[in-house]
Coordinates of C-alpha atoms and ligand atoms in Angstrom, one line a residue:
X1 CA 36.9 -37.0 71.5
X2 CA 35.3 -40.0 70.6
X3 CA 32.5 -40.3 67.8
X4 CA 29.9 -40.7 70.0
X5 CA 30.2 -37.2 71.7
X6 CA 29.1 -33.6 70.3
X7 CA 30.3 -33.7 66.5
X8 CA 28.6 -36.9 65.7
X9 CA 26.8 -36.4 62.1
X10 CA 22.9 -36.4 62.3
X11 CA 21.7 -36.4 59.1
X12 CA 23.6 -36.3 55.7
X13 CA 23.1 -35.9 51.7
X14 CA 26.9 -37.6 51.5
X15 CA 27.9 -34.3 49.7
X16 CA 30.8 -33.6 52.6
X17 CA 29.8 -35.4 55.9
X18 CA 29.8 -39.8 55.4
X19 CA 26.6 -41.6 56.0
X20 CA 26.9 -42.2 59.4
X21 CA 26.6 -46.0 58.4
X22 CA 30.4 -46.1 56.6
X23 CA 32.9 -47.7 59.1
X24 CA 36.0 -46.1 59.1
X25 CA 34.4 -43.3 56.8
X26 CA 37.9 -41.6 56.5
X27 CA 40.1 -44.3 54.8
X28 CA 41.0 -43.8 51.3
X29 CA 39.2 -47.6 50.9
X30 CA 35.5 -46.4 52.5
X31 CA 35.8 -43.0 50.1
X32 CA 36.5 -44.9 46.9
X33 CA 34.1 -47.5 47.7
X34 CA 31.6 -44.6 47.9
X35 CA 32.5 -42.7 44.5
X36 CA 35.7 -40.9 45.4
X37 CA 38.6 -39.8 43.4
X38 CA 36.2 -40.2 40.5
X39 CA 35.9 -36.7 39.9
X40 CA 39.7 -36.2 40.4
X41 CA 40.6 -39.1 37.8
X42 CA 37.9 -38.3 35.3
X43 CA 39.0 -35.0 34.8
X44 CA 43.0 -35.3 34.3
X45 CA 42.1 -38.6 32.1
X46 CA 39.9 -36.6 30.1
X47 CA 41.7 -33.1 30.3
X48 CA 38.5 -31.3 31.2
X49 CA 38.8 -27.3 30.3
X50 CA 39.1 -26.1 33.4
X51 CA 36.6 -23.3 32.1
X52 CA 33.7 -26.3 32.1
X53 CA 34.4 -27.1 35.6
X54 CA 34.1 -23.7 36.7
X55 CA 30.8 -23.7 35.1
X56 CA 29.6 -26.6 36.5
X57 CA 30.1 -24.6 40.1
X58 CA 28.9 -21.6 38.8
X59 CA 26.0 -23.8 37.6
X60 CA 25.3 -25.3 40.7
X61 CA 25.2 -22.1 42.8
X62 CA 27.7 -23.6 45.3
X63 CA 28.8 -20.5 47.9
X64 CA 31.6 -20.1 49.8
X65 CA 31.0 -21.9 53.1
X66 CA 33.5 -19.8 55.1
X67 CA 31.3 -17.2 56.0
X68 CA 31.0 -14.3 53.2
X69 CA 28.9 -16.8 50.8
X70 CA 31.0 -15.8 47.9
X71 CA 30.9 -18.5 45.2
X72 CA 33.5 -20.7 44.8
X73 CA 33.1 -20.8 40.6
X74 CA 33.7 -17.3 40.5
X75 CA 36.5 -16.9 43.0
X76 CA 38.3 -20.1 40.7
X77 CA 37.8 -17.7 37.6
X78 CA 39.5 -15.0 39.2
X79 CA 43.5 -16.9 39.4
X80 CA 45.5 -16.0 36.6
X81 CA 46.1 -19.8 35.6
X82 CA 48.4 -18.7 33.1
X83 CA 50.9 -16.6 35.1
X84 CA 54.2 -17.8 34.8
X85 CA 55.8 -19.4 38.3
X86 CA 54.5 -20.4 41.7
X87 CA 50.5 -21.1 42.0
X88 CA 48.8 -21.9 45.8
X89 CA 45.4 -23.3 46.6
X90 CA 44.7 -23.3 50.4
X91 CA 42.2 -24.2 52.2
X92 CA 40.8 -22.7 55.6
X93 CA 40.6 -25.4 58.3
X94 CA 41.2 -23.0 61.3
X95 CA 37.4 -22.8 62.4
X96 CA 37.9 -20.9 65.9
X97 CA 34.2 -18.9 65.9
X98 CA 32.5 -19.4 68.6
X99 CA 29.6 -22.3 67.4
X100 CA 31.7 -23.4 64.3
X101 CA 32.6 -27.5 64.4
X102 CA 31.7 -28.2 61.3
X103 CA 35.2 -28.4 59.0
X104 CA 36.5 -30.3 62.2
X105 CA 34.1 -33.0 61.3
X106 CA 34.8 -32.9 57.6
X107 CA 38.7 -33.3 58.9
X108 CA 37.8 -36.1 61.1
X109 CA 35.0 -38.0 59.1
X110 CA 35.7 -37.1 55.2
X111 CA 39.2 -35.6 54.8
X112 CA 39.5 -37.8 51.0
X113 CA 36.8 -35.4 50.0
X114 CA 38.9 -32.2 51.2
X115 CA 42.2 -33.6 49.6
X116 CA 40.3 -33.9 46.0
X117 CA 38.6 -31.3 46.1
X118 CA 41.8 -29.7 46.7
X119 CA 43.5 -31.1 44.2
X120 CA 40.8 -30.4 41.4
X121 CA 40.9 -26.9 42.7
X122 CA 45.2 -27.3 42.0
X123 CA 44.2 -28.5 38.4
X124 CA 41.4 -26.2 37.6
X125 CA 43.9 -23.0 39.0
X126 CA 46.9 -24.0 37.4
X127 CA 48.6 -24.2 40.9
X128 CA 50.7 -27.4 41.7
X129 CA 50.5 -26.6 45.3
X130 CA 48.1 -26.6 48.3
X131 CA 48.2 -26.2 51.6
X132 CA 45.9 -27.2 54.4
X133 CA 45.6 -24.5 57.7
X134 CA 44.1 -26.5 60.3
X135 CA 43.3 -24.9 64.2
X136 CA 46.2 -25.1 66.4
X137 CA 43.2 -27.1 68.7
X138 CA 42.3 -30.0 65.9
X139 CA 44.7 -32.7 67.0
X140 CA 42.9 -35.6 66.2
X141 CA 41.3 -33.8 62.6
X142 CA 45.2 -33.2 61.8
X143 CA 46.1 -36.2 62.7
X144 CA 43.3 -38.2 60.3
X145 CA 44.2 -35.8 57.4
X146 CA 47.8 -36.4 57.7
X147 CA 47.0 -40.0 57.8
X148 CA 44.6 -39.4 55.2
X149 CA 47.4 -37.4 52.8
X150 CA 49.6 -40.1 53.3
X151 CA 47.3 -42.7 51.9
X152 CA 46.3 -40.9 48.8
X153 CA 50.1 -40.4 47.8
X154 CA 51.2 -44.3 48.2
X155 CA 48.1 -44.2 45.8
X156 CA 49.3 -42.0 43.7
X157 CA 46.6 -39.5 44.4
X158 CA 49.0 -37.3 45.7
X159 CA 52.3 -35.7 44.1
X160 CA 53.5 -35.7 40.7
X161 CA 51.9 -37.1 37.3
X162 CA 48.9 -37.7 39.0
X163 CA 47.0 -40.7 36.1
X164 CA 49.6 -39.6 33.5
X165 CA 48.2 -36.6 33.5
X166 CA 51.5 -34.3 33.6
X167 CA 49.6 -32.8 36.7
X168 CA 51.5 -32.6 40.1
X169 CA 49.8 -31.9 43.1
X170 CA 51.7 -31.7 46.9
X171 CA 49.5 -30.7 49.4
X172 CA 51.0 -29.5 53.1
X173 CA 48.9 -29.1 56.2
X174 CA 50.0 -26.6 58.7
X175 CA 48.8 -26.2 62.1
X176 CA 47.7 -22.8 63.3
X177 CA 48.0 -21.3 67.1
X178 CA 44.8 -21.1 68.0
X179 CA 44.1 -17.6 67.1
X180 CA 40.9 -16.6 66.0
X181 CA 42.1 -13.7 63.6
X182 CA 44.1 -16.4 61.4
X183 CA 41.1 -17.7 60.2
X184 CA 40.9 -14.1 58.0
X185 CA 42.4 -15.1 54.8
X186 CA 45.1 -12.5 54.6
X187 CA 46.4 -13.4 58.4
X188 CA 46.2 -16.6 57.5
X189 CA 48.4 -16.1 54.9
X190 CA 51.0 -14.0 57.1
X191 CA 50.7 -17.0 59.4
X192 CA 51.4 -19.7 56.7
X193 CA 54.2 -17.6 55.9
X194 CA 55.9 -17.4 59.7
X195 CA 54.5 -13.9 60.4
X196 CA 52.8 -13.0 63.5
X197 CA 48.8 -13.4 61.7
X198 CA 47.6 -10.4 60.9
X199 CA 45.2 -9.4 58.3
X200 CA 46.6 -7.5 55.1
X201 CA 45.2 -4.3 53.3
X202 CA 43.1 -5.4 50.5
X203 CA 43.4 -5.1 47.4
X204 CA 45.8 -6.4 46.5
X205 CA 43.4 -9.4 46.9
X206 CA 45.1 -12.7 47.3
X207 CA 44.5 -14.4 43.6
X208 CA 47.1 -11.0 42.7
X209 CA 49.0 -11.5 45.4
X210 CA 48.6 -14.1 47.9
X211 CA 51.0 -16.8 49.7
X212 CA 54.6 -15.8 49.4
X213 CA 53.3 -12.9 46.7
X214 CA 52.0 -15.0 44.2
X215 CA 48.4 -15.9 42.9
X216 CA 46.8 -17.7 45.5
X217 CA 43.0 -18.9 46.2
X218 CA 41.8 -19.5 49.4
X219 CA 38.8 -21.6 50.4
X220 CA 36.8 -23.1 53.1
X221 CA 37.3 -26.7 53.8
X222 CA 33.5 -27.1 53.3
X223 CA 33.7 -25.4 49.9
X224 CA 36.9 -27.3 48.9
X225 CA 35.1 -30.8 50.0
X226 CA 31.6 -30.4 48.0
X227 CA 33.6 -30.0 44.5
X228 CA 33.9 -33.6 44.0
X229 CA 30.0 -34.8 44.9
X230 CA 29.2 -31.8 42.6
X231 CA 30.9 -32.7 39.5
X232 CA 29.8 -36.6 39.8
X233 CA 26.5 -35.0 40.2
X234 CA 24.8 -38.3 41.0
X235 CA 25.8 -40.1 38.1
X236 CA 25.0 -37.1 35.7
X237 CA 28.3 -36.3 35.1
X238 CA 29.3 -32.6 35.7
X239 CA 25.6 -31.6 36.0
X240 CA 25.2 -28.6 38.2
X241 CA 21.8 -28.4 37.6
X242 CA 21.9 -31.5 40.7
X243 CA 23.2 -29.8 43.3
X244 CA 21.7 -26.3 42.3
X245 CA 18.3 -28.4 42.4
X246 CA 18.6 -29.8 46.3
X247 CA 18.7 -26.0 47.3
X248 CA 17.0 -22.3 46.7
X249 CA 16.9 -19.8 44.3
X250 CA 19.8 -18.3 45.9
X251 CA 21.6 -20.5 47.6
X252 CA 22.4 -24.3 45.4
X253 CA 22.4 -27.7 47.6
X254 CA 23.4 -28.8 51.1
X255 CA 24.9 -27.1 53.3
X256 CA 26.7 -28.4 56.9
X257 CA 24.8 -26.6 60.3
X258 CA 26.0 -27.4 63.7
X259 CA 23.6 -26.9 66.1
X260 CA 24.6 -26.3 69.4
X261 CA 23.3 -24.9 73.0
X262 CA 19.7 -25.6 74.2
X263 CA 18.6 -28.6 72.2
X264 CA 18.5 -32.6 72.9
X265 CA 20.8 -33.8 70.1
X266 CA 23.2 -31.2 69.5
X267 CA 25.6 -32.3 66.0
X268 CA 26.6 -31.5 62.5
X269 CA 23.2 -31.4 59.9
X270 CA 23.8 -32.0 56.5
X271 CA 20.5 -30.4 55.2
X272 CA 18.8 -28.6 51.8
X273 CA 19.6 -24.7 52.1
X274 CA 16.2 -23.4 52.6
X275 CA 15.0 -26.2 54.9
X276 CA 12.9 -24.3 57.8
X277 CA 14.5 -23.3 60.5
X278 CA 11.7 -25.0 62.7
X279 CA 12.8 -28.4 60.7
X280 CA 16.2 -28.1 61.5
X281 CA 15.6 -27.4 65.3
X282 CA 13.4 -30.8 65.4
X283 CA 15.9 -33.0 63.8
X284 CA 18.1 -31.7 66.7
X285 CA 15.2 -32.8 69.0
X286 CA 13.6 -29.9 69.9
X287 CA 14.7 -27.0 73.0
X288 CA 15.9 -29.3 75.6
X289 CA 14.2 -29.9 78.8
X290 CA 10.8 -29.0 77.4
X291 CA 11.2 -25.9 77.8
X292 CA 10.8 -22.9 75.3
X293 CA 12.9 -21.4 72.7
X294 CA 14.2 -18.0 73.2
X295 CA 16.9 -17.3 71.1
X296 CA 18.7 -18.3 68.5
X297 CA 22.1 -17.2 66.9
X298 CA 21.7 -19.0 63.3
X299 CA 25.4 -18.4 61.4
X300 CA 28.2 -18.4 64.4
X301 CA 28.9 -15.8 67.0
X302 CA 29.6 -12.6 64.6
X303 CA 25.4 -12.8 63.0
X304 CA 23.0 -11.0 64.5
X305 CA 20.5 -12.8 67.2
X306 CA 17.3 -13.4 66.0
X307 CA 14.2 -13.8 68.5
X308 CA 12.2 -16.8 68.5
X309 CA 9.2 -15.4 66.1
X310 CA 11.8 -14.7 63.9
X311 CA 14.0 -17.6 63.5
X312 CA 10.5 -19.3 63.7
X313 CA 9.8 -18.1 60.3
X314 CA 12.6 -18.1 58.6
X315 CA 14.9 -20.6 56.1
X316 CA 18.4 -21.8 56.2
X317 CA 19.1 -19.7 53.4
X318 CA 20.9 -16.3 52.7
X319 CA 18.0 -14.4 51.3
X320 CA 15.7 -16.3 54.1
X321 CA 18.0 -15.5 57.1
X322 CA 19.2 -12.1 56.0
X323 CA 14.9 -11.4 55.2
X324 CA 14.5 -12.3 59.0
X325 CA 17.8 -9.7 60.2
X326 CA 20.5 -12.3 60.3
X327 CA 22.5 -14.1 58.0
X328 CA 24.1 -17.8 57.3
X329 CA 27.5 -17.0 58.1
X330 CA 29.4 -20.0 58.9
X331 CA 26.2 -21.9 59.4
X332 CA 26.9 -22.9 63.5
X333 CA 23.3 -22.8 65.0
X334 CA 23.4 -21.3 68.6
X335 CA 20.4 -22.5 70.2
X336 CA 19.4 -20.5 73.6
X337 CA 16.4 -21.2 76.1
X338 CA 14.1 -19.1 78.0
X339 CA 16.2 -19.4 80.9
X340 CA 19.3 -17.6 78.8
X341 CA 20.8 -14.5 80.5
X342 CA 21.3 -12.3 77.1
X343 CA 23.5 -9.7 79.2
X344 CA 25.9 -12.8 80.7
X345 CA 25.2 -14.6 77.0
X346 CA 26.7 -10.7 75.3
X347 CA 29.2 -10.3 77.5
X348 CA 30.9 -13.5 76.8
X349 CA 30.9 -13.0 73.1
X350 CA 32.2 -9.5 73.6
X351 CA 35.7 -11.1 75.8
X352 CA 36.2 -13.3 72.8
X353 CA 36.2 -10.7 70.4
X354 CA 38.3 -8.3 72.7
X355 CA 40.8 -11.2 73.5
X356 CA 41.3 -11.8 70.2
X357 CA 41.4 -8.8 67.8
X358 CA 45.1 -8.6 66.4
X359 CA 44.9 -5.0 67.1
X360 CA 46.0 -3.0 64.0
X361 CA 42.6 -1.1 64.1
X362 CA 42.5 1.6 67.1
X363 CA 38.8 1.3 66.5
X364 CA 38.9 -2.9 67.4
X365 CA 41.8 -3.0 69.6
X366 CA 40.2 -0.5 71.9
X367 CA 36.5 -0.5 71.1
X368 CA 36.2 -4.5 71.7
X369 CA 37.8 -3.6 75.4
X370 CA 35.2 -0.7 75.8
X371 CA 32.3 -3.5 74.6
X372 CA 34.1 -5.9 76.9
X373 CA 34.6 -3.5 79.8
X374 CA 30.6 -1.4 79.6
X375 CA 29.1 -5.5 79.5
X376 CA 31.1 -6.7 82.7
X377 CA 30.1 -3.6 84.4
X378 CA 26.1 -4.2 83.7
X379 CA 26.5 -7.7 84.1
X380 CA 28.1 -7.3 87.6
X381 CA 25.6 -4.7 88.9
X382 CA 27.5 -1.9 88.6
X383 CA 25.7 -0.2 85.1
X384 CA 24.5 3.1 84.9
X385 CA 21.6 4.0 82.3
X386 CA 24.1 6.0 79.6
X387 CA 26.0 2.5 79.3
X388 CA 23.8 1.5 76.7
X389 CA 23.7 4.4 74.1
X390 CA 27.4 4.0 75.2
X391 CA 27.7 0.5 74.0
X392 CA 25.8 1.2 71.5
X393 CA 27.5 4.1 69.8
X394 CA 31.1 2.2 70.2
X395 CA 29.8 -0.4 68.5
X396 CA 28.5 2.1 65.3
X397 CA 32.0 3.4 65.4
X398 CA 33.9 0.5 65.2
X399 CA 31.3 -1.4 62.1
X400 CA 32.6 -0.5 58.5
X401 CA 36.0 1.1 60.1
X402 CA 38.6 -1.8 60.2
X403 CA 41.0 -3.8 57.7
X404 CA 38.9 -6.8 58.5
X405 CA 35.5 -8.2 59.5
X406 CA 36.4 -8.7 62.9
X407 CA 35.6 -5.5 64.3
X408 CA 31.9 -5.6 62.5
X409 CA 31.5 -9.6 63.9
X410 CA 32.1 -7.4 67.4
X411 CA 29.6 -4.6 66.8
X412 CA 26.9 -6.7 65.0
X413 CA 26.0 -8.9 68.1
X414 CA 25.7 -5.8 70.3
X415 CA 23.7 -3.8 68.4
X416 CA 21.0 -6.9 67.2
X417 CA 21.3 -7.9 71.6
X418 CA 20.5 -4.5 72.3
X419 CA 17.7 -4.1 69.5
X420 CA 15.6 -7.0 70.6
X421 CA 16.6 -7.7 74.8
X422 CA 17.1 -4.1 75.9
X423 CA 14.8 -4.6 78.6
X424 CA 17.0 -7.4 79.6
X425 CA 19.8 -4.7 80.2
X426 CA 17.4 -2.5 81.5
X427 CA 16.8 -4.5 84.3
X428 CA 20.1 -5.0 85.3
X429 CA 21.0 -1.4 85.7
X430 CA 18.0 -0.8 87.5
X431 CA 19.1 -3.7 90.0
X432 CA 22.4 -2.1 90.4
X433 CA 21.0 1.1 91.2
X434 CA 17.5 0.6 92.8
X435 CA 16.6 3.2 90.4
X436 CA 14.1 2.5 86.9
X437 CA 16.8 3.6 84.4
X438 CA 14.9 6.4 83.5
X439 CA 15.7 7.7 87.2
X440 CA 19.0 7.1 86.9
X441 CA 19.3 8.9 83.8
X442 CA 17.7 12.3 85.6
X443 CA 20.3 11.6 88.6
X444 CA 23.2 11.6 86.2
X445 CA 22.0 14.8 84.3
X446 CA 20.9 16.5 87.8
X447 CA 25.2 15.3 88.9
X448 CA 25.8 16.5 85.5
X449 CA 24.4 20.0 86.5
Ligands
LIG1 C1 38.0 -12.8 61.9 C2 37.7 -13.7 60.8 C3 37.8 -15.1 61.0 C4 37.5 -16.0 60.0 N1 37.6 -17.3 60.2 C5 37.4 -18.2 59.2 C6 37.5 -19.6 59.4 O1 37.9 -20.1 60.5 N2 37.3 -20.4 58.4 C7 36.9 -19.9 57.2 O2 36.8 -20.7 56.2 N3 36.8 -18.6 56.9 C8 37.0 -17.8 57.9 N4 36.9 -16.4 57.7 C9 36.6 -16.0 56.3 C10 37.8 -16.0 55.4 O3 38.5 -14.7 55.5 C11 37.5 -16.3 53.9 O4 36.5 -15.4 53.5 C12 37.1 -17.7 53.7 O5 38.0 -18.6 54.2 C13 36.9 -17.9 52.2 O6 36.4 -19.2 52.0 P1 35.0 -19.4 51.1 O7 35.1 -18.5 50.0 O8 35.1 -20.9 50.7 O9 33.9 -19.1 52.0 C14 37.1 -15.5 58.7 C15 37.0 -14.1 58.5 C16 37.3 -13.3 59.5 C17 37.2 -11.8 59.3
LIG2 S1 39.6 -5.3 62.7 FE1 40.6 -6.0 64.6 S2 41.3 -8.1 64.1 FE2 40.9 -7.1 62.1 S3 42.8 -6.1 61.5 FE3 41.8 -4.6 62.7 S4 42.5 -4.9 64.8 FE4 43.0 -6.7 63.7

């Protein structure tokens, strides 16, 4: 994939995407010519208390950018830097929800920016170690972050006694398979560690016991990739206020969306949090073709769909989104028009869900198949009017039931597709059966009888 094609960065605050104006934006030479490893040196030169930098995150209101918007200073605070023995920071690069391209860009376009981040992280958590998981699909992101790691340690960014600090850093990537599920922290970890990838209990959680057992923090390469433009702050050294300032209440900074579907110029928007919804869609050129919006999916397959009047007036932002009935998730902007099949649009996401639950849970392993199974049927013109309190009540018994979030990101876009298009499902059984559903539904209790 070339630069040119679907990932290429719109618009950027340089906090993790390049300006789109740096050639070769991913060399170690184009990131130090543009402030980096400035952070990194500054604060093994000077020692900074690693309590101060966790400040200046907690400060700046940064939030986890994998999906769960949990903040990044707080998770930090939670390592046990002083345990005795083996310390891992790892970062999530295995981005396989449907919508999600944005950490593949920071990979491709940015990686120095992951790799300090990373390593402050290493410093700030008492862990020597790091490792990179990166989608089994990213070849040419792997490939610029292993070019990218190899750079920073011939310049001794990398490795041991980093600026005669005492401080040694290795970093590893490691590529994934391709399975959705190992982008769950704790399968990730199983994965790291040879296992077949599949989600843990919690607790323990992962800072107690983590990668091979021991204290482990695990971040999104988003999160990992904004430490360093947050603690040069624009030249106000370590001032969270700066990023907290470029963002809402709620939610500090910029924040990565990739829009994608229905719109002119699809791509990767480096944008305020709480920039208007209606902004965002006209940086991306409006609904393609002329024609009208219908739909939009605002945080990545698993959030719920929010109608056009809705997303309309809403924010990117937490509170914003979540105000409006959906949420930021991992910020990937699904944009459908008003020609968009919402029955052929659900039962798609449904299959990817089914295909790739891990299937620990009886309630995911078999409800996704039932969600999967009920949506081919309506879609195919074989429903029958009880298929959707069906759907419906399989979807409220898998929500809240599972070891991990997989089995809600299954039941959340049925239920908000069957709150707000029901008439669109409607229809379709009444197609099958030449019958209004309500007509089918007094055929079925008259069989019944
Ligand atoms: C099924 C599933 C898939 C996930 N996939 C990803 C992913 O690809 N990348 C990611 O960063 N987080 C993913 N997460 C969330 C991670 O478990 C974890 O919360 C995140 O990596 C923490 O990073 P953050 O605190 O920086 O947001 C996924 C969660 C679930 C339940
Ligand atoms: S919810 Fe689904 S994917 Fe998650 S552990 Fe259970 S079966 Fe596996």
């Amino acid at each position: 994939m070339t630069d040119n094609t679907f990932n290429t960065v719109r618009k950027t605050f340089n906090v993790c995407l390049p300006d789109p104006s740096i050639e070769q934006s991913w060399t170690l030479k184009a990131y130090q010519e543009n402030g980096g490893y400035q952070a990194l040196e500054r604060v093994l030169r000077e020692q900074t208390p690693h309590t101060d930098i966790i400040n200046t995150l907690k400060t700046s209101n940064l939030r986890g950018r994998g999906g769960a918007g949990f903040p990044p200073g707080i998770k930090w605070s939670f390592m046990p830097r002083a345990a005795e023995g083996q310390k891992y920071v790892v970062c999530n690069s295995d981005e396989g929800e449907p919508g999600t391209c944005k950490d593949r860009d920071i990979l491709r376009l940015n990686p120095h920016a992951l790799i300090e981040g990373m390593a402050i992280g290493g410093y700030v958590m008492g862990a020597s170690k790091g490792y990179n998981y990166i989608r089994g699909e990213f070849w040419e992101p792997y490939e610029r972050m292993e070019a990218a790691m190899k750079e920073a340690y011939e310049a001794g960014l990398l490795g041991e006694n980093l600026f005669d600090s005492g401080f040694d850093f290795d970093l590893y990537t490691h590529l994934g398979a391709g399975a959705y599920i190992c982008g769950e922290e704790t399968a990730l970890l199983e994965s790291l560690e040879g296992k077949k990838g599949q989600p843990r209990f919690k607790p323990p959680f992962p800072a107690a016991f983590g990668l091979y057992g021991k204290p482990t923090t695990i971040n999104n390469t988003e999160s990992f990739a904004s430490v360093p433009a947050i603690l040069r702050a624009d030249g106000n050294w370590m001032d969270g206020e700066w990023f907290k300032a470029l963002g809402v209440e709620n939610a500090g900074g910029v924040k990565v969306f990739s829009v994608s579907g229905h719109v002119e110029r699809p791509g990767n928007y480096e944008i305020k949090m709480g920039t208007p919804f209606s902004e965002l869609l006209e940086m991306a050129g409006g609904v393609w073709k002329g024609r009208k919006l219908k739909a939009v999916i605002p945080g990545g397959s698993s959030v719920p769909v929010m109608p056009a009047d809705a997303v309309m007036q809403a924010n990117m932002d937490y509170d914003s989104l979540r105000d409006h009935g959906s949420a930021v998730g991992a910020g990937s902007v699904i944009i459908m028009d008003e020609t968009t099949d919402m029955v052929k649009v659900l039962e798609r996401l449904s299959y990817f869900y089914h295909e790739e639950s891990c299937g620990q849970c009886t309630p995911c392993r078999e409800g996704t198949g039932w969600l999967y199974r009920i949506l081919h049927r309506i879609n195919t013109g074989k429903g029958v009017s009880k298929d959707l309190d069906t759907l419906l009540d399989v979807a409220n018994r898998i929500e809240g039931r599972t070891i991990c979030a997989l089995g809600d990101a299954a039941a959340w876009p049925v239920q908000s597709f069957l709150k707000h298009y029901r008439h669109e499902f409607e229809a379709k059984i009444v197609d099958a059966s030449g019958n209004t559903s309500d007509q089918s539904k007094n055929k079925m209790t008259a069989d019944a009888a």
